Amino acid sequence: MFKQLLSNTIFQIIIVLIAGYILTPYMGQEGVAWAYTASTIIKTGLVILLPVITFTYMFGSMLKFARSSPGLIISVLTSLQISNVLAFAIGFFALKWTAPYFLTAGSICLNQTVDISSHINIPIPSFWSPANGMLSGFIFGIIFSFIKSSGILRLSESLKKTIGNILSKALIPVLPIFIFGFFVKMRFEGTIEALMAGYSKIFIFVTLLLFIYLGILLIISHSFNFRSAWRHVKCMITPLLTGFTTMSSMATLPFTLACTKEALENDDYSDFIIPFTAGVHMVGDGIIFGVTIAALIYMYSACEPSLAVLSLFTFYYMLSKFSAAGVPAGTTAIVMPMLGQYLGFSEEMMGIFFSVCVLQDCLITTGNVGGNCIFAKLSFNFFRGLMKK
C-alpha cells in the first residue's frame, strides 16, 4: 500500500512542494539556481520531444478516424471539438470578467533584487514546436488514410507504443524534479505566497464553474426534464468517483459505458460514443485550463492576448485533444509550450500552470468523465436521425 502511494505522481509532487517550501531558505541563491537549471533542462528535453509525440498521436488518430464511417464520425468529431472549445472559452472569459471582484491585478511580481537564471540554456529552433507536429500529423494522417495498407496501421501503433514507453519511463519519473526547480525559484523570489493567497479562491471558483456548467448541459440534454436528469445523475456517481480517485478517463471507461447504456437505453451508440470520446473530449481540461490561463494573465498583469491570438491558440488547443499522450499530465505538457509561443507566458508562468493543473488532475478527470456521460446523451438526441439513415 505504501509502495503504491510512493509511486503515485500526485503524492510525489505534493511531497516535493512541501520539501521545496521548507528547504528553499537553506539552499542559498546558487543552490536555487542549480535546481532551476535542472528544471529548464527537463523542460528543454520535453520541448524537443513534444513535436514527435504530437505528430505520432495525431497521425494515428486521423488514420483511424478517416477510415471509419465518414458521416457520423465527422459529425461527432465536429460537435465534440465545439464542446472542447466552448468549455475553454467559458473558463477563460468567466474568470476574466469576474477576476476584479476577488483577485488582485499584479499580485504576483518578482523580487527585482534577486535574479535567478539557469546556468545552462539550450536554444531550440522556432519551427520545432508541438503545434507544427500536430499539423504535420493531421495532414499526413489524412493523406495516408487513402492508402489501404495494414502495414501503415501497424507502424502507427508501434510508434504510439514506443512513445508511450518513453513517456512512462522518462517523462513521468522526472516530473517531481521539474516542478521542484520551478517551485524553489518562485519561493526564493517571493512568488509562492502571492500565488497561494489567490489560488485558493480560484480553486473554489473553478470547481463551482465546472459543476454549474455540467449541470446546465445535463438539464439541456434531458430537455429540462428534471426527474430524468436526476436519474442520470444517480447513475453517474460511480464513474465520477472512479475518475476522481484514479485520475484516468480510460480506467473509468467501463463505468462510464455502463452509466451511458442505462441513460440512453441504446447499447450500440453507447459502445461507439464512450470509447470515441474518452481520449479527445475533455470538458474538465477546458474549464480548468481556461480559468488558470486567465488567472495567471491577471495576477501577473501580463499582456492580454488579442482575440486573433487567442483564437489561434484555441485552434491548436483543439488539435491537442488528439495529441494527448494518455499519461498523467499528457495534455498539460503539450499545451504548456504553446502558452509561451502564442500567449507570451514566461517560463515561471508556464511552470505555475503546469504545477497547478497537475495538482487538480483529479478534478479535471471528474469533469472529463461527467462531460463524456452528458455529451453522449446530447449527441444521441441530435444524431438519432443520422444513425437511422
mmCIF file of C-alpha atoms in Angstrom:
data_model
loop_
_atom_site.group_PDB
_atom_site.id
_atom_site.type_symbol
_atom_site.label_atom_id
_atom_site.label_comp_id
_atom_site.label_asym_id
_atom_site.label_seq_id
_atom_site.Cartn_x
_atom_site.Cartn_y
_atom_site.Cartn_z
ATOM 1 C CA MET A 1 0.000 0.000 0.000
ATOM 2 C CA PHE A 2 2.779 2.430 0.989
ATOM 3 C CA LYS A 3 4.831 1.454 -2.075
ATOM 4 C CA GLN A 4 1.827 2.119 -4.289
ATOM 5 C CA LEU A 5 1.368 5.521 -2.633
ATOM 6 C CA LEU A 6 5.023 6.420 -3.229
ATOM 7 C CA SER A 7 4.657 5.607 -6.935
ATOM 8 C CA ASN A 8 1.643 7.939 -7.258
ATOM 9 C CA THR A 9 2.629 11.041 -9.252
ATOM 10 C CA ILE A 10 0.338 13.408 -7.347
ATOM 11 C CA PHE A 11 1.676 12.187 -3.985
ATOM 12 C CA GLN A 12 5.257 12.685 -5.204
ATOM 13 C CA ILE A 13 4.513 16.231 -6.336
ATOM 14 C CA ILE A 14 2.868 17.129 -3.019
ATOM 15 C CA ILE A 15 5.942 15.837 -1.141
ATOM 16 C CA VAL A 16 8.230 17.800 -3.486
ATOM 17 C CA LEU A 17 6.251 21.024 -2.915
ATOM 18 C CA ILE A 18 6.363 20.608 0.863
ATOM 19 C CA ALA A 19 10.105 19.849 0.760
ATOM 20 C CA GLY A 20 10.740 22.812 -1.547
ATOM 21 C CA TYR A 21 8.850 25.186 0.717
ATOM 22 C CA ILE A 22 10.855 24.064 3.763
ATOM 23 C CA LEU A 23 14.299 23.784 2.132
ATOM 24 C CA THR A 24 14.392 26.935 -0.027
ATOM 25 C CA PRO A 25 15.616 29.316 2.744
ATOM 26 C CA TYR A 26 18.576 26.988 3.394
ATOM 27 C CA MET A 27 19.591 26.420 -0.233
ATOM 28 C CA GLY A 28 21.026 29.847 -0.995
ATOM 29 C CA GLN A 29 20.821 31.633 -4.338
ATOM 30 C CA GLU A 30 23.343 29.324 -6.043
ATOM 31 C CA GLY A 31 21.550 26.160 -4.881
ATOM 32 C CA VAL A 32 18.224 27.531 -6.110
ATOM 33 C CA ALA A 33 19.836 28.446 -9.451
ATOM 34 C CA TRP A 34 21.112 24.881 -9.971
ATOM 35 C CA ALA A 35 17.719 23.384 -9.040
ATOM 36 C CA TYR A 36 16.149 25.754 -11.572
ATOM 37 C CA THR A 37 18.776 24.696 -14.135
ATOM 38 C CA ALA A 38 17.695 21.058 -13.715
ATOM 39 C CA SER A 39 14.094 22.114 -14.377
ATOM 40 C CA THR A 40 14.992 24.056 -17.510
ATOM 41 C CA ILE A 41 16.993 21.095 -18.873
ATOM 42 C CA ILE A 42 13.970 18.802 -18.351
ATOM 43 C CA LYS A 43 11.705 21.415 -19.937
ATOM 44 C CA THR A 44 14.028 21.672 -22.940
ATOM 45 C CA GLY A 45 14.008 17.887 -23.333
ATOM 46 C CA LEU A 46 10.226 17.925 -23.152
ATOM 47 C CA VAL A 47 10.001 20.660 -25.803
ATOM 48 C CA ILE A 48 12.333 18.667 -28.083
ATOM 49 C CA LEU A 49 10.256 15.512 -27.629
ATOM 50 C CA LEU A 50 6.776 17.057 -27.857
ATOM 51 C CA PRO A 51 6.628 17.600 -31.663
ATOM 52 C CA VAL A 52 7.372 13.873 -32.112
ATOM 53 C CA ILE A 53 4.707 12.967 -29.543
ATOM 54 C CA THR A 54 2.048 15.211 -31.065
ATOM 55 C CA PHE A 55 2.841 14.018 -34.605
ATOM 56 C CA THR A 56 2.609 10.343 -33.577
ATOM 57 C CA TYR A 57 -0.700 10.601 -31.759
ATOM 58 C CA MET A 58 -2.313 12.960 -34.276
ATOM 59 C CA PHE A 59 -1.198 10.759 -37.187
ATOM 60 C CA GLY A 60 -2.667 7.651 -35.543
ATOM 61 C CA SER A 61 -5.939 9.353 -34.641
ATOM 62 C CA MET A 62 -6.541 10.789 -38.108
ATOM 63 C CA LEU A 63 -5.580 7.494 -39.729
ATOM 64 C CA LYS A 64 -8.256 5.649 -37.762
ATOM 65 C CA PHE A 65 -10.969 8.293 -37.905
ATOM 66 C CA ALA A 66 -10.691 8.829 -41.664
ATOM 67 C CA ARG A 67 -11.125 5.073 -42.283
ATOM 68 C CA SER A 68 -14.303 4.850 -40.196
ATOM 69 C CA SER A 69 -17.879 5.713 -41.191
ATOM 70 C CA PRO A 70 -17.323 9.255 -42.530
ATOM 71 C CA GLY A 71 -20.738 10.851 -41.971
ATOM 72 C CA LEU A 72 -21.219 10.017 -38.308
ATOM 73 C CA ILE A 73 -17.524 10.342 -37.454
ATOM 74 C CA ILE A 74 -17.231 13.838 -38.951
ATOM 75 C CA SER A 75 -20.467 14.971 -37.289
ATOM 76 C CA VAL A 76 -19.437 13.703 -33.851
ATOM 77 C CA LEU A 77 -15.863 14.992 -34.183
ATOM 78 C CA THR A 78 -17.120 18.454 -35.107
ATOM 79 C CA SER A 79 -19.586 18.602 -32.235
ATOM 80 C CA LEU A 80 -17.159 17.359 -29.585
ATOM 81 C CA GLN A 81 -14.484 19.836 -30.687
ATOM 82 C CA ILE A 82 -17.057 22.628 -30.467
ATOM 83 C CA SER A 83 -17.706 21.356 -26.938
ATOM 84 C CA ASN A 84 -13.953 21.407 -26.123
ATOM 85 C CA VAL A 85 -13.532 24.959 -27.387
ATOM 86 C CA LEU A 86 -16.733 26.134 -25.674
ATOM 87 C CA ALA A 87 -15.546 24.765 -22.312
ATOM 88 C CA PHE A 88 -12.184 26.523 -22.695
ATOM 89 C CA ALA A 89 -13.825 29.815 -23.713
ATOM 90 C CA ILE A 90 -16.273 29.697 -20.796
ATOM 91 C CA GLY A 91 -13.440 29.052 -18.335
ATOM 92 C CA PHE A 92 -11.248 31.829 -19.758
ATOM 93 C CA PHE A 93 -13.876 34.554 -20.079
ATOM 94 C CA ALA A 94 -15.709 33.672 -16.850
ATOM 95 C CA LEU A 95 -12.506 34.275 -14.870
ATOM 96 C CA LYS A 96 -11.516 37.295 -16.936
ATOM 97 C CA TRP A 97 -14.830 39.069 -16.312
ATOM 98 C CA THR A 98 -15.080 38.202 -12.600
ATOM 99 C CA ALA A 99 -11.387 38.456 -11.589
ATOM 100 C CA PRO A 100 -11.603 42.126 -10.435
ATOM 101 C CA TYR A 101 -14.140 41.092 -7.785
ATOM 102 C CA PHE A 102 -11.957 38.584 -5.923
ATOM 103 C CA LEU A 103 -8.382 38.760 -7.270
ATOM 104 C CA THR A 104 -5.745 41.495 -7.200
ATOM 105 C CA ALA A 105 -4.233 42.529 -10.506
ATOM 106 C CA GLY A 106 -0.453 42.267 -10.493
ATOM 107 C CA SER A 107 -0.473 40.486 -7.133
ATOM 108 C CA ILE A 108 2.377 38.264 -8.322
ATOM 109 C CA CYS A 109 5.568 40.150 -9.035
ATOM 110 C CA LEU A 110 9.192 39.125 -8.960
ATOM 111 C CA ASN A 111 11.678 40.283 -6.355
ATOM 112 C CA GLN A 112 13.728 42.581 -8.539
ATOM 113 C CA THR A 113 16.735 42.387 -6.180
ATOM 114 C CA VAL A 114 17.148 38.687 -6.968
ATOM 115 C CA ASP A 115 17.974 37.316 -10.408
ATOM 116 C CA ILE A 116 17.622 33.538 -10.590
ATOM 117 C CA SER A 117 18.596 32.253 -14.005
ATOM 118 C CA SER A 118 19.535 28.906 -15.473
ATOM 119 C CA HIS A 119 23.237 28.082 -15.830
ATOM 120 C CA ILE A 120 22.522 26.040 -18.975
ATOM 121 C CA ASN A 121 20.308 27.220 -21.837
ATOM 122 C CA ILE A 122 19.796 25.135 -24.960
ATOM 123 C CA PRO A 123 18.331 27.032 -27.961
ATOM 124 C CA ILE A 124 15.517 25.360 -29.913
ATOM 125 C CA PRO A 125 14.521 26.421 -33.467
ATOM 126 C CA SER A 126 11.133 28.141 -33.606
ATOM 127 C CA PHE A 127 9.823 25.720 -36.250
ATOM 128 C CA TRP A 128 10.336 22.771 -33.857
ATOM 129 C CA SER A 129 7.065 23.136 -31.953
ATOM 130 C CA PRO A 130 4.172 20.913 -30.786
ATOM 131 C CA ALA A 131 1.807 22.928 -32.995
ATOM 132 C CA ASN A 132 3.778 22.076 -36.137
ATOM 133 C CA GLY A 133 3.940 18.443 -35.037
ATOM 134 C CA MET A 134 0.154 18.368 -34.695
ATOM 135 C CA LEU A 135 -0.428 19.957 -38.094
ATOM 136 C CA SER A 136 2.010 17.561 -39.779
ATOM 137 C CA GLY A 137 0.357 14.560 -38.108
ATOM 138 C CA PHE A 138 -3.077 15.807 -39.164
ATOM 139 C CA ILE A 139 -2.067 16.271 -42.807
ATOM 140 C CA PHE A 140 -0.118 13.010 -43.160
ATOM 141 C CA GLY A 141 -2.825 11.083 -41.286
ATOM 142 C CA ILE A 142 -5.460 12.230 -43.779
ATOM 143 C CA ILE A 143 -3.195 11.532 -46.767
ATOM 144 C CA PHE A 144 -2.194 8.017 -45.651
ATOM 145 C CA SER A 145 -5.787 7.141 -44.735
ATOM 146 C CA PHE A 146 -6.407 6.782 -48.502
ATOM 147 C CA ILE A 147 -3.694 4.110 -48.727
ATOM 148 C CA LYS A 148 -5.375 0.863 -47.709
ATOM 149 C CA SER A 149 -2.383 -0.784 -46.070
ATOM 150 C CA SER A 150 -2.422 -2.659 -42.781
ATOM 151 C CA GLY A 151 1.331 -2.013 -42.548
ATOM 152 C CA ILE A 152 0.746 1.705 -42.043
ATOM 153 C CA LEU A 153 -1.667 0.996 -39.193
ATOM 154 C CA ARG A 154 0.841 -1.382 -37.577
ATOM 155 C CA LEU A 155 3.586 1.226 -37.938
ATOM 156 C CA SER A 156 1.345 3.865 -36.328
ATOM 157 C CA GLU A 157 0.523 1.578 -33.390
ATOM 158 C CA SER A 158 4.194 0.675 -32.982
ATOM 159 C CA LEU A 159 5.171 4.363 -32.883
ATOM 160 C CA LYS A 160 2.474 5.100 -30.307
ATOM 161 C CA LYS A 161 3.642 2.207 -28.136
ATOM 162 C CA THR A 162 7.264 3.398 -28.326
ATOM 163 C CA ILE A 163 6.327 6.973 -27.450
ATOM 164 C CA GLY A 164 4.156 5.723 -24.587
ATOM 165 C CA ASN A 165 7.081 3.766 -23.156
ATOM 166 C CA ILE A 166 9.403 6.770 -23.439
ATOM 167 C CA LEU A 167 6.906 8.976 -21.644
ATOM 168 C CA SER A 168 6.177 6.465 -18.911
ATOM 169 C CA LYS A 169 9.850 5.685 -18.274
ATOM 170 C CA ALA A 170 11.435 9.074 -18.959
ATOM 171 C CA LEU A 171 8.928 11.918 -18.517
ATOM 172 C CA ILE A 172 6.772 10.827 -15.582
ATOM 173 C CA PRO A 173 9.661 9.874 -13.241
ATOM 174 C CA VAL A 174 11.307 13.325 -13.602
ATOM 175 C CA LEU A 175 8.141 15.414 -13.161
ATOM 176 C CA PRO A 176 8.836 15.965 -9.433
ATOM 177 C CA ILE A 177 12.363 17.271 -10.255
ATOM 178 C CA PHE A 178 10.910 19.519 -12.949
ATOM 179 C CA ILE A 179 8.371 21.033 -10.553
ATOM 180 C CA PHE A 180 10.869 21.287 -7.663
ATOM 181 C CA GLY A 181 13.222 23.589 -9.598
ATOM 182 C CA PHE A 182 10.484 25.997 -10.642
ATOM 183 C CA PHE A 183 8.935 25.916 -7.179
ATOM 184 C CA VAL A 184 12.107 26.784 -5.227
ATOM 185 C CA LYS A 185 12.848 29.607 -7.689
ATOM 186 C CA MET A 186 9.393 31.100 -7.128
ATOM 187 C CA ARG A 187 9.651 30.545 -3.359
ATOM 188 C CA PHE A 188 13.047 32.292 -3.257
ATOM 189 C CA GLU A 189 11.669 35.240 -5.216
ATOM 190 C CA GLY A 190 8.575 35.521 -3.001
ATOM 191 C CA THR A 191 6.103 34.473 -5.684
ATOM 192 C CA ILE A 192 4.598 31.458 -3.904
ATOM 193 C CA GLU A 193 2.983 33.403 -1.072
ATOM 194 C CA ALA A 194 1.110 35.657 -3.502
ATOM 195 C CA LEU A 195 0.046 32.659 -5.567
ATOM 196 C CA MET A 196 -1.233 30.752 -2.529
ATOM 197 C CA ALA A 197 -3.222 33.777 -1.381
ATOM 198 C CA GLY A 198 -5.010 33.999 -4.713
ATOM 199 C CA TYR A 199 -5.285 30.423 -5.900
ATOM 200 C CA SER A 200 -7.445 29.121 -3.062
ATOM 201 C CA LYS A 201 -10.150 31.494 -4.329
ATOM 202 C CA ILE A 202 -9.524 30.395 -7.912
ATOM 203 C CA PHE A 203 -9.870 26.721 -6.947
ATOM 204 C CA ILE A 204 -13.275 27.355 -5.362
ATOM 205 C CA PHE A 205 -14.296 29.403 -8.404
ATOM 206 C CA VAL A 206 -13.255 26.771 -10.960
ATOM 207 C CA THR A 207 -14.905 23.923 -9.021
ATOM 208 C CA LEU A 208 -18.231 25.774 -8.862
ATOM 209 C CA LEU A 209 -17.983 26.821 -12.524
ATOM 210 C CA LEU A 210 -17.247 23.263 -13.678
ATOM 211 C CA PHE A 211 -20.205 21.688 -11.900
ATOM 212 C CA ILE A 212 -22.604 24.515 -12.817
ATOM 213 C CA TYR A 213 -21.606 24.108 -16.473
ATOM 214 C CA LEU A 214 -22.054 20.325 -16.358
ATOM 215 C CA GLY A 215 -25.401 20.776 -14.570
ATOM 216 C CA ILE A 216 -26.710 23.117 -17.267
ATOM 217 C CA LEU A 217 -25.633 20.719 -20.034
ATOM 218 C CA LEU A 218 -27.262 17.816 -18.177
ATOM 219 C CA ILE A 219 -30.609 19.610 -17.890
ATOM 220 C CA ILE A 220 -30.491 20.608 -21.576
ATOM 221 C CA SER A 221 -29.675 17.029 -22.613
ATOM 222 C CA HIS A 222 -32.842 15.839 -20.845
ATOM 223 C CA SER A 223 -34.997 18.608 -22.368
ATOM 224 C CA PHE A 224 -35.457 20.235 -18.923
ATOM 225 C CA ASN A 225 -36.999 17.055 -17.528
ATOM 226 C CA PHE A 226 -35.548 17.301 -14.008
ATOM 227 C CA ARG A 227 -36.694 13.838 -12.953
ATOM 228 C CA SER A 228 -34.941 12.226 -15.919
ATOM 229 C CA ALA A 229 -31.836 14.358 -15.296
ATOM 230 C CA TRP A 230 -31.755 13.282 -11.641
ATOM 231 C CA ARG A 231 -31.840 9.606 -12.670
ATOM 232 C CA HIS A 232 -28.866 10.307 -14.918
ATOM 233 C CA VAL A 233 -27.015 11.966 -12.020
ATOM 234 C CA LYS A 234 -27.529 8.925 -9.793
ATOM 235 C CA CYS A 235 -26.019 6.550 -12.350
ATOM 236 C CA MET A 236 -23.107 8.993 -12.926
ATOM 237 C CA ILE A 237 -21.977 8.823 -9.297
ATOM 238 C CA THR A 238 -19.879 5.673 -9.779
ATOM 239 C CA PRO A 239 -17.907 6.874 -12.849
ATOM 240 C CA LEU A 240 -17.419 10.334 -11.300
ATOM 241 C CA LEU A 241 -15.984 8.900 -8.082
ATOM 242 C CA THR A 242 -13.849 6.434 -10.044
ATOM 243 C CA GLY A 243 -12.488 9.245 -12.217
ATOM 244 C CA PHE A 244 -11.750 11.376 -9.144
ATOM 245 C CA THR A 245 -9.760 8.610 -7.453
ATOM 246 C CA THR A 246 -7.982 7.076 -10.476
ATOM 247 C CA MET A 247 -7.418 10.353 -12.406
ATOM 248 C CA SER A 248 -7.804 8.345 -15.631
ATOM 249 C CA SER A 249 -10.672 8.591 -18.111
ATOM 250 C CA MET A 250 -9.580 5.283 -19.652
ATOM 251 C CA ALA A 251 -9.625 3.448 -16.307
ATOM 252 C CA THR A 252 -13.123 4.831 -15.725
ATOM 253 C CA LEU A 253 -14.373 3.806 -19.174
ATOM 254 C CA PRO A 254 -16.256 0.604 -18.140
ATOM 255 C CA PHE A 255 -18.255 2.529 -15.520
ATOM 256 C CA THR A 256 -18.887 5.442 -17.910
ATOM 257 C CA LEU A 257 -20.090 2.960 -20.523
ATOM 258 C CA ALA A 258 -22.485 1.229 -18.098
ATOM 259 C CA CYS A 259 -23.900 4.586 -16.978
ATOM 260 C CA THR A 260 -24.396 5.714 -20.591
ATOM 261 C CA LYS A 261 -26.166 2.492 -21.571
ATOM 262 C CA GLU A 262 -28.575 2.970 -18.678
ATOM 263 C CA ALA A 263 -29.228 6.622 -19.548
ATOM 264 C CA LEU A 264 -29.561 6.171 -23.337
ATOM 265 C CA GLU A 265 -31.128 2.717 -23.435
ATOM 266 C CA ASN A 266 -29.167 2.191 -26.650
ATOM 267 C CA ASP A 267 -26.174 -0.124 -26.388
ATOM 268 C CA ASP A 268 -24.935 0.346 -29.956
ATOM 269 C CA TYR A 269 -24.497 4.109 -29.710
ATOM 270 C CA SER A 270 -23.081 3.826 -26.178
ATOM 271 C CA ASP A 271 -20.480 1.300 -27.366
ATOM 272 C CA PHE A 272 -19.485 3.742 -30.107
ATOM 273 C CA ILE A 273 -19.524 7.124 -28.361
ATOM 274 C CA ILE A 274 -17.871 6.429 -24.988
ATOM 275 C CA PRO A 275 -14.600 4.877 -26.249
ATOM 276 C CA PHE A 276 -14.608 7.514 -29.005
ATOM 277 C CA THR A 277 -14.801 10.468 -26.584
ATOM 278 C CA ALA A 278 -12.640 9.057 -23.761
ATOM 279 C CA GLY A 279 -9.401 10.413 -25.207
ATOM 280 C CA VAL A 280 -10.482 13.502 -27.157
ATOM 281 C CA HIS A 281 -13.435 15.127 -25.347
ATOM 282 C CA MET A 282 -12.217 16.912 -22.214
ATOM 283 C CA VAL A 283 -14.589 19.370 -20.582
ATOM 284 C CA GLY A 284 -12.592 19.320 -17.330
ATOM 285 C CA ASP A 285 -9.398 20.299 -19.160
ATOM 286 C CA GLY A 286 -11.182 23.103 -20.997
ATOM 287 C CA ILE A 287 -12.746 24.761 -17.952
ATOM 288 C CA ILE A 288 -9.682 24.447 -15.686
ATOM 289 C CA PHE A 289 -7.139 25.376 -18.375
ATOM 290 C CA GLY A 290 -9.196 28.427 -19.369
ATOM 291 C CA VAL A 291 -9.597 29.638 -15.775
ATOM 292 C CA THR A 292 -5.926 29.039 -14.916
ATOM 293 C CA ILE A 293 -4.621 30.836 -18.002
ATOM 294 C CA ALA A 294 -6.876 33.868 -17.448
ATOM 295 C CA ALA A 295 -5.995 33.958 -13.730
ATOM 296 C CA LEU A 296 -2.250 33.945 -14.388
ATOM 297 C CA ILE A 297 -2.549 36.695 -17.003
ATOM 298 C CA TYR A 298 -4.499 38.808 -14.498
ATOM 299 C CA MET A 299 -2.328 38.092 -11.442
ATOM 300 C CA TYR A 300 0.886 38.791 -13.367
ATOM 301 C CA SER A 301 -0.582 41.836 -15.148
ATOM 302 C CA ALA A 302 0.667 40.182 -18.327
ATOM 303 C CA CYS A 303 -0.235 41.479 -21.763
ATOM 304 C CA GLU A 304 -3.712 40.207 -22.557
ATOM 305 C CA PRO A 305 -3.806 38.348 -25.893
ATOM 306 C CA SER A 306 -5.837 39.788 -28.745
ATOM 307 C CA LEU A 307 -8.875 37.895 -29.979
ATOM 308 C CA ALA A 308 -6.922 36.771 -33.072
ATOM 309 C CA VAL A 309 -4.032 35.406 -30.975
ATOM 310 C CA LEU A 310 -6.411 33.729 -28.532
ATOM 311 C CA SER A 311 -8.292 32.161 -31.460
ATOM 312 C CA LEU A 312 -5.021 30.795 -32.884
ATOM 313 C CA PHE A 313 -4.084 29.319 -29.506
ATOM 314 C CA THR A 314 -7.590 27.826 -29.155
ATOM 315 C CA PHE A 315 -7.242 26.189 -32.577
ATOM 316 C CA TYR A 316 -4.060 24.422 -31.506
ATOM 317 C CA TYR A 317 -5.605 23.635 -28.137
ATOM 318 C CA MET A 318 -8.442 21.935 -30.036
ATOM 319 C CA LEU A 319 -5.944 19.861 -32.046
ATOM 320 C CA SER A 320 -4.088 18.949 -28.850
ATOM 321 C CA LYS A 321 -7.067 16.827 -27.809
ATOM 322 C CA PHE A 322 -5.978 14.319 -30.476
ATOM 323 C CA SER A 323 -2.364 14.515 -29.334
ATOM 324 C CA ALA A 324 -2.679 13.799 -25.615
ATOM 325 C CA ALA A 325 -0.277 11.071 -24.683
ATOM 326 C CA GLY A 326 -2.625 9.132 -22.450
ATOM 327 C CA VAL A 327 -0.346 9.553 -19.430
ATOM 328 C CA PRO A 328 -0.795 11.773 -16.360
ATOM 329 C CA ALA A 329 -0.388 15.446 -17.324
ATOM 330 C CA GLY A 330 -0.094 14.496 -21.017
ATOM 331 C CA THR A 331 -2.397 17.246 -22.306
ATOM 332 C CA THR A 332 -0.956 19.772 -19.819
ATOM 333 C CA ALA A 333 2.582 19.033 -21.034
ATOM 334 C CA ILE A 334 1.576 19.514 -24.671
ATOM 335 C CA VAL A 335 -0.266 22.790 -24.021
ATOM 336 C CA MET A 336 2.429 24.315 -21.784
ATOM 337 C CA PRO A 337 5.000 25.276 -24.505
ATOM 338 C CA MET A 338 2.201 26.754 -26.644
ATOM 339 C CA LEU A 339 1.430 29.175 -23.807
ATOM 340 C CA GLY A 340 4.863 30.704 -24.294
ATOM 341 C CA GLN A 341 4.729 30.610 -28.075
ATOM 342 C CA TYR A 342 1.272 32.143 -28.556
ATOM 343 C CA LEU A 343 0.253 33.853 -25.273
ATOM 344 C CA GLY A 344 3.660 35.147 -24.222
ATOM 345 C CA PHE A 345 3.852 33.212 -20.940
ATOM 346 C CA SER A 346 7.198 33.382 -19.148
ATOM 347 C CA GLU A 347 8.896 30.173 -18.020
ATOM 348 C CA GLU A 348 7.735 30.895 -14.479
ATOM 349 C CA MET A 349 4.112 31.274 -15.600
ATOM 350 C CA MET A 350 4.350 28.019 -17.571
ATOM 351 C CA GLY A 351 5.792 26.296 -14.502
ATOM 352 C CA ILE A 352 2.911 27.513 -12.331
ATOM 353 C CA PHE A 353 0.361 26.492 -14.965
ATOM 354 C CA PHE A 354 1.827 23.000 -15.173
ATOM 355 C CA SER A 355 2.017 22.570 -11.394
ATOM 356 C CA VAL A 356 -1.497 23.729 -10.511
ATOM 357 C CA CYS A 357 -3.075 21.763 -13.364
ATOM 358 C CA VAL A 358 -1.285 18.557 -12.349
ATOM 359 C CA LEU A 359 -2.427 19.066 -8.751
ATOM 360 C CA GLN A 360 -6.014 19.479 -9.984
ATOM 361 C CA ASP A 361 -5.857 16.341 -12.138
ATOM 362 C CA CYS A 362 -8.498 14.563 -10.013
ATOM 363 C CA LEU A 363 -10.934 17.441 -10.605
ATOM 364 C CA ILE A 364 -10.019 17.610 -14.298
ATOM 365 C CA THR A 365 -10.702 13.893 -14.776
ATOM 366 C CA THR A 366 -14.006 14.159 -12.903
ATOM 367 C CA GLY A 367 -15.058 16.931 -15.281
ATOM 368 C CA ASN A 368 -13.918 14.914 -18.307
ATOM 369 C CA VAL A 369 -15.874 11.826 -17.225
ATOM 370 C CA GLY A 370 -19.008 13.825 -16.412
ATOM 371 C CA GLY A 371 -18.692 15.706 -19.682
ATOM 372 C CA ASN A 372 -18.457 12.442 -21.643
ATOM 373 C CA CYS A 373 -21.564 10.998 -19.956
ATOM 374 C CA ILE A 374 -23.560 14.144 -20.749
ATOM 375 C CA PHE A 375 -22.141 14.570 -24.272
ATOM 376 C CA ALA A 376 -23.272 11.018 -25.073
ATOM 377 C CA LYS A 377 -26.853 11.962 -24.196
ATOM 378 C CA LEU A 378 -26.714 15.299 -26.059
ATOM 379 C CA SER A 379 -25.195 13.832 -29.207
ATOM 380 C CA PHE A 380 -27.578 10.850 -29.151
ATOM 381 C CA ASN A 381 -30.546 13.239 -29.168
ATOM 382 C CA PHE A 382 -29.027 15.243 -32.006
ATOM 383 C CA PHE A 383 -27.707 12.441 -34.246
ATOM 384 C CA ARG A 384 -30.525 9.923 -33.784
ATOM 385 C CA GLY A 385 -31.911 10.690 -37.235
ATOM 386 C CA LEU A 386 -28.479 10.344 -38.860
ATOM 387 C CA MET A 387 -27.962 6.947 -37.206
ATOM 388 C CA LYS A 388 -31.292 5.671 -38.591
ATOM 389 C CA LYS A 389 -30.162 6.593 -42.093
#
